[in-house]
Coordinates of C-alpha atoms in Angstrom, one line a residue:
M1 CA -3.3 2.5 2.9
R2 CA -5.4 0.6 0.8
A3 CA -7.2 2.2 -1.6
F4 CA -9.7 1.5 -3.6
V5 CA -10.2 3.2 -7.1
T6 CA -12.8 3.7 -9.5
G7 CA -12.5 5.5 -12.8
G8 CA -8.7 4.8 -12.4
G9 CA -7.9 4.7 -16.0
G10 CA -9.7 8.3 -17.0
F11 CA -7.4 11.3 -17.1
I12 CA -7.7 12.7 -13.7
G13 CA -7.9 8.7 -11.8
G14 CA -4.9 7.4 -14.2
V15 CA -2.6 10.3 -12.0
L16 CA -4.4 9.6 -8.8
V17 CA -2.9 6.2 -9.4
R18 CA 0.1 6.9 -10.4
R19 CA 0.2 9.2 -7.3
L20 CA -1.0 7.1 -4.5
R21 CA 1.4 3.9 -6.0
E22 CA 4.4 6.7 -5.7
R23 CA 3.7 7.5 -1.6
G24 CA 3.3 3.1 -1.8
D25 CA -0.3 3.0 -0.8
E26 CA -2.0 -0.2 -1.9
V27 CA -4.4 0.2 -4.6
V28 CA -7.2 -1.9 -6.1
V29 CA -8.7 -0.1 -9.0
A30 CA -12.9 -1.2 -10.6
V31 CA -12.1 -1.4 -14.6
R32 CA -14.8 -2.8 -16.8
E33 CA -11.6 -4.8 -19.1
P34 CA -8.6 -5.6 -16.9
A35 CA -7.4 -6.3 -20.4
A36 CA -7.4 -3.6 -22.1
A37 CA -4.8 -1.3 -22.3
A38 CA -5.6 1.1 -19.5
A39 CA -6.1 -1.0 -17.2
Q40 CA -2.7 -2.6 -17.8
R41 CA -1.4 0.2 -17.4
L42 CA -2.3 0.6 -14.0
A43 CA -1.1 -3.1 -13.3
H44 CA 2.1 -2.3 -14.8
Q45 CA 2.3 0.2 -12.0
G46 CA 1.5 -1.6 -9.3
A47 CA -2.5 -1.7 -9.2
Q48 CA -4.6 -4.6 -8.9
L49 CA -7.5 -5.3 -10.8
L50 CA -10.8 -5.5 -10.2
R51 CA -13.2 -6.5 -12.9
S52 CA -16.7 -4.4 -12.3
D53 CA -19.1 -2.3 -14.4
L54 CA -20.0 -0.7 -11.2
R55 CA -23.8 -2.2 -10.9
D56 CA -23.0 -4.3 -8.0
T57 CA -23.5 -2.8 -5.1
T58 CA -23.1 -5.7 -2.8
G59 CA -20.5 -7.4 -5.1
L60 CA -18.8 -3.5 -5.1
A61 CA -19.0 -3.5 -0.5
E62 CA -17.5 -6.8 -0.5
S63 CA -14.3 -5.8 -3.1
M64 CA -14.1 -2.4 -0.6
R65 CA -13.7 -4.7 3.0
G66 CA -10.3 -3.6 4.0
A67 CA -10.0 -0.8 2.5
D68 CA -9.3 2.3 3.9
A69 CA -10.6 5.1 1.9
V70 CA -12.6 4.9 -1.6
F71 CA -12.0 7.2 -4.0
H72 CA -14.6 7.2 -6.9
L73 CA -14.0 9.3 -10.4
A74 CA -15.5 6.9 -12.6
G75 CA -18.3 9.2 -14.6
A76 CA -18.8 9.7 -18.3
Y77 CA -17.8 13.2 -19.3
R78 CA -19.6 14.7 -22.6
V79 CA -21.4 17.2 -24.0
G80 CA -23.5 16.9 -26.7
I81 CA -24.9 13.8 -26.4
A82 CA -27.8 12.3 -28.7
P83 CA -30.8 11.5 -26.6
S84 CA -30.5 7.7 -27.4
E85 CA -27.1 8.1 -24.9
R86 CA -28.8 9.9 -22.1
R87 CA -29.6 6.7 -20.2
Q88 CA -26.0 5.1 -20.3
M89 CA -24.9 8.7 -18.9
H90 CA -27.2 9.1 -16.2
D91 CA -26.1 5.5 -14.8
S92 CA -22.8 6.1 -15.5
N93 CA -22.6 9.5 -13.6
V94 CA -25.5 9.0 -11.4
G95 CA -26.4 5.0 -11.1
A96 CA -22.6 4.3 -10.4
T97 CA -22.3 6.9 -7.9
E98 CA -25.4 5.8 -5.8
R99 CA -23.9 2.4 -5.8
V100 CA -20.4 3.5 -5.4
L101 CA -21.0 5.8 -2.2
D102 CA -23.7 2.7 -0.2
A103 CA -20.5 -0.2 -0.4
G104 CA -18.6 2.0 0.7
I105 CA -21.0 2.2 3.4
A106 CA -21.5 -1.2 4.1
A107 CA -17.9 -2.0 3.8
G108 CA -17.7 0.5 6.8
V109 CA -14.7 2.3 4.6
N110 CA -13.3 5.4 6.8
R111 CA -13.9 8.3 4.0
T112 CA -15.0 8.0 0.7
V113 CA -13.6 11.1 -2.0
H114 CA -16.3 11.8 -4.3
V115 CA -14.8 13.9 -7.6
S116 CA -17.5 15.6 -8.6
T117 CA -17.4 19.0 -10.5
I118 CA -17.7 22.9 -10.9
N119 CA -20.3 22.5 -13.4
V120 CA -22.5 21.3 -10.5
F121 CA -22.9 25.4 -10.4
G122 CA -24.4 25.9 -13.3
N123 CA -23.7 28.6 -15.4
T124 CA -22.8 31.2 -13.0
R125 CA -22.6 34.2 -15.4
G126 CA -19.6 36.0 -14.8
Q127 CA -20.0 35.6 -10.9
I128 CA -17.0 33.7 -9.2
V129 CA -18.9 31.7 -6.4
D130 CA -17.5 29.3 -3.2
E131 CA -19.1 25.5 -2.5
S132 CA -21.9 27.4 -0.4
Y133 CA -23.3 28.0 -3.3
R134 CA -27.0 26.5 -5.1
R135 CA -27.7 27.4 -8.4
D136 CA -31.1 28.5 -9.8
L137 CA -33.0 25.0 -11.2
R138 CA -35.9 27.4 -12.5
D139 CA -33.0 28.4 -15.2
G140 CA -33.2 24.3 -16.0
F141 CA -29.7 22.3 -17.3
V142 CA -27.3 22.9 -20.2
S143 CA -26.3 20.1 -20.9
W144 CA -27.3 16.1 -19.8
Y145 CA -23.3 16.4 -18.4
D146 CA -24.8 19.4 -16.2
E147 CA -27.4 17.6 -14.8
T148 CA -26.2 14.0 -14.0
K149 CA -23.2 15.4 -12.1
F150 CA -25.5 17.9 -10.4
R151 CA -27.5 14.8 -9.8
A152 CA -24.6 13.0 -8.4
H153 CA -23.7 15.9 -5.8
E154 CA -26.8 15.5 -4.4
A155 CA -26.8 12.2 -3.9
A156 CA -23.2 12.3 -1.9
E157 CA -24.4 15.2 0.3
A158 CA -27.4 12.8 0.9
R159 CA -25.2 10.2 2.0
I160 CA -23.4 13.5 4.4
R161 CA -26.8 14.2 5.9
G162 CA -26.9 10.4 6.7
G163 CA -23.5 10.4 8.3
A164 CA -20.9 9.0 5.6
P165 CA -17.7 10.3 5.8
I166 CA -17.8 11.6 2.7
V167 CA -15.4 14.2 1.5
I168 CA -16.2 16.1 -2.0
V169 CA -14.0 18.5 -4.4
Q170 CA -15.0 19.6 -7.2
P171 CA -12.7 20.2 -10.2
G172 CA -12.3 22.7 -12.3
G173 CA -11.5 22.8 -15.9
T174 CA -8.6 20.2 -16.2
Y175 CA -6.5 20.0 -18.8
G176 CA -2.8 18.5 -18.6
P177 CA -0.9 15.7 -20.5
G178 CA -2.6 13.0 -21.5
D179 CA -5.5 15.3 -22.4
H180 CA -7.9 15.0 -25.4
S181 CA -10.8 16.8 -24.7
T182 CA -12.0 19.3 -26.8
V183 CA -10.9 21.9 -24.6
G184 CA -7.4 20.3 -24.6
A185 CA -7.6 19.6 -28.6
Q186 CA -7.5 22.7 -29.2
L187 CA -4.5 24.3 -26.5
A188 CA -2.9 21.9 -28.3
Q189 CA -3.8 23.1 -31.7
A190 CA -2.9 26.4 -30.5
H191 CA 0.6 25.4 -29.4
A192 CA 1.5 24.0 -31.8
G193 CA 0.4 26.9 -34.7
R194 CA -2.4 25.1 -36.1
L195 CA -5.8 26.5 -34.4
R196 CA -7.0 28.3 -37.6
Y197 CA -10.2 29.7 -36.0
L198 CA -12.1 30.2 -32.6
A199 CA -15.4 28.9 -31.6
L200 CA -17.6 29.2 -28.5
A201 CA -14.0 30.4 -26.9
S202 CA -15.7 33.0 -24.5
V203 CA -16.8 30.1 -21.8
G204 CA -15.2 31.1 -18.4
L205 CA -13.3 28.3 -16.5
N206 CA -11.9 27.9 -13.7
F207 CA -8.5 26.1 -15.1
V208 CA -6.2 23.6 -13.4
H209 CA -3.5 21.4 -14.3
V210 CA -4.5 17.8 -14.0
E211 CA -1.5 17.1 -11.3
D212 CA -2.9 19.6 -9.2
V213 CA -6.4 17.9 -9.3
V214 CA -4.7 15.3 -8.0
E215 CA -3.2 17.1 -5.1
G216 CA -6.0 18.4 -3.9
I217 CA -8.2 15.0 -4.0
L218 CA -5.2 13.5 -1.6
L219 CA -5.2 16.5 0.6
A220 CA -9.3 16.2 0.8
H221 CA -8.1 12.9 2.0
D222 CA -5.8 13.3 4.4
R223 CA -7.1 16.9 5.9
G224 CA -10.4 17.5 4.3
Q225 CA -13.3 17.3 7.1
P226 CA -16.2 14.8 6.1
G227 CA -19.1 16.7 4.8
R228 CA -17.1 19.4 3.4
A229 CA -16.8 20.3 -0.5
Y230 CA -13.3 21.1 -1.9
V231 CA -13.2 23.5 -5.0
L232 CA -9.6 22.4 -6.7
G233 CA -9.7 25.5 -9.3
G234 CA -5.9 27.1 -10.6
E235 CA -7.2 30.2 -13.0
I236 CA -9.7 31.7 -14.0
A237 CA -10.0 32.8 -17.7
R238 CA -11.8 32.3 -20.8
L239 CA -11.3 29.8 -22.8
R240 CA -10.1 32.3 -25.7
D241 CA -7.5 33.8 -22.4
A242 CA -6.3 30.4 -22.4
I243 CA -5.6 30.0 -26.0
S244 CA -3.7 32.3 -26.3
V245 CA -1.6 31.6 -23.9
A246 CA -0.9 28.6 -25.7
A247 CA 0.0 30.6 -28.6
R248 CA 2.6 32.5 -27.2
L249 CA 4.2 29.4 -25.4
G250 CA 4.7 27.8 -28.6
G251 CA 5.2 30.7 -30.2
H252 CA 2.2 31.6 -32.1
G253 CA 0.1 34.5 -32.6
T254 CA -4.1 33.8 -31.5
P255 CA -6.1 33.1 -34.5
R256 CA -7.9 36.0 -36.2
L257 CA -11.0 34.4 -36.9
T258 CA -13.8 33.9 -34.7
V259 CA -16.9 31.4 -35.7
P260 CA -19.9 33.8 -34.6
T261 CA -22.4 31.6 -32.8
R262 CA -24.9 32.6 -35.0
L263 CA -23.2 30.3 -37.7
L264 CA -23.7 27.7 -35.4
R265 CA -26.8 27.6 -35.2
L266 CA -27.3 27.5 -38.6
A267 CA -25.5 23.8 -38.1
T268 CA -27.7 22.5 -35.1
P269 CA -30.7 21.0 -37.5
V270 CA -28.2 18.9 -39.7
A271 CA -25.6 17.4 -36.8
P272 CA -27.8 14.4 -35.7
R273 CA -28.0 13.4 -39.5
L274 CA -24.4 14.0 -40.4
G275 CA -22.6 15.1 -37.3
R276 CA -20.2 12.2 -38.2
F277 CA -19.5 13.4 -41.6
L278 CA -19.2 17.4 -40.7
G279 CA -17.1 16.6 -37.2
L280 CA -19.9 17.8 -35.0
P281 CA -21.7 16.2 -32.4
P282 CA -25.1 15.2 -32.1
N283 CA -26.6 18.2 -30.0
L284 CA -24.8 20.7 -31.7
D285 CA -27.2 22.7 -29.6
E286 CA -26.7 21.3 -26.4
V287 CA -22.5 22.2 -27.1
I288 CA -24.0 26.0 -27.8
R289 CA -25.9 26.0 -24.2
A290 CA -23.1 24.7 -22.4
S291 CA -20.4 27.0 -23.8
D292 CA -21.6 30.2 -25.6
R293 CA -20.6 33.3 -22.7
V294 CA -21.3 31.2 -19.8
T295 CA -19.2 30.8 -16.9
Y296 CA -18.3 28.5 -14.5
W297 CA -16.4 29.7 -11.8
A298 CA -15.3 28.6 -8.4
S299 CA -13.6 29.9 -5.9
D300 CA -10.6 27.5 -4.3
E301 CA -10.0 29.7 -1.4
R302 CA -11.7 26.8 1.3
A303 CA -8.6 24.6 -0.3
R304 CA -6.3 26.5 0.2
A305 CA -6.8 27.8 3.2
E306 CA -7.6 24.3 4.9
L307 CA -6.2 21.6 2.6
G308 CA -3.0 23.7 2.1
Y309 CA -3.7 23.4 -1.9
K310 CA -1.3 25.1 -3.5
P311 CA -2.2 25.2 -7.6
R312 CA -0.2 26.7 -10.4
G313 CA -0.9 29.5 -12.6
L314 CA -2.5 29.0 -16.4
E315 CA 1.0 30.0 -18.4
A316 CA 3.1 27.9 -15.4
G317 CA 0.6 24.5 -15.9
L318 CA 0.2 24.6 -20.0
A319 CA 4.2 25.1 -20.2
D320 CA 4.5 22.0 -18.1
T321 CA 1.4 20.4 -20.4
F322 CA 3.5 20.8 -23.7
G323 CA 6.8 20.9 -21.8
D324 CA 8.3 24.5 -22.8
R325 CA 10.7 26.3 -20.6
L326 CA 9.3 30.0 -18.8
A327 CA 11.5 32.3 -18.2
A328 CA 13.1 32.9 -15.3

């Protein structure tokens, strides 16, 4: 198979490129800067690099001709961004998605896998929803990331209604070796015994190992039904529970100190001006809205039933992440 991949230099995308190459697929990866270290790692795995910022639909379509599949993973993930960064995130998450999907259609690609997110469902308020769930837009969005990923998901659905052979996957909170996200950093600190306190740890995620996400992406391509969406999860839990597992695997206790959300709110006025000196994001209020007692919970039963998706649980996944050996 000849695969065209966007976002190959990212956390999930890098694993996808490796897996495609391991199974013998020819891989073309669109990269902004071929000389960058992340791009060169892909080249060393045998991927062909294509310089592209995903802004030229016609050029993308030409590059995709002859491809059997497109895997679209490119996008921006940050919560708590400054207003000045919103336009760039919108183009990265919505504009690029529209252009890549349209290019795949124009090139006559047999199948495109659009990698969306469970965040599209918004705050599920403790419910475990499925792919048929539709959020109440009157509630608004908890973050700019939340809104732009929702709009990108809508763009994919609109093209599906037009007959495009697109399959959507919606990963949960993805972790694993090489995860440099805020959640990933907290899990690593807990495992090392260096996490001193909990903050906004009530957020609920469907924790899924990056290798399982990539396996789900490949299964969606190989077995998925065009027009369908598939949640890719692992284990539903709150962040504090995942931190406890990571700490226990590392031989440490869970931090006893919890920073009250009301204290974090007191810092929101100074975050735009002093955030970079205090280690705070520019928009701390957005981080609180997206995390405090919010759940992003969705069932992956459809992927298990229709694709044969078999993710590992949280303990096994974190043990793999940190190189721990579980008792038999």
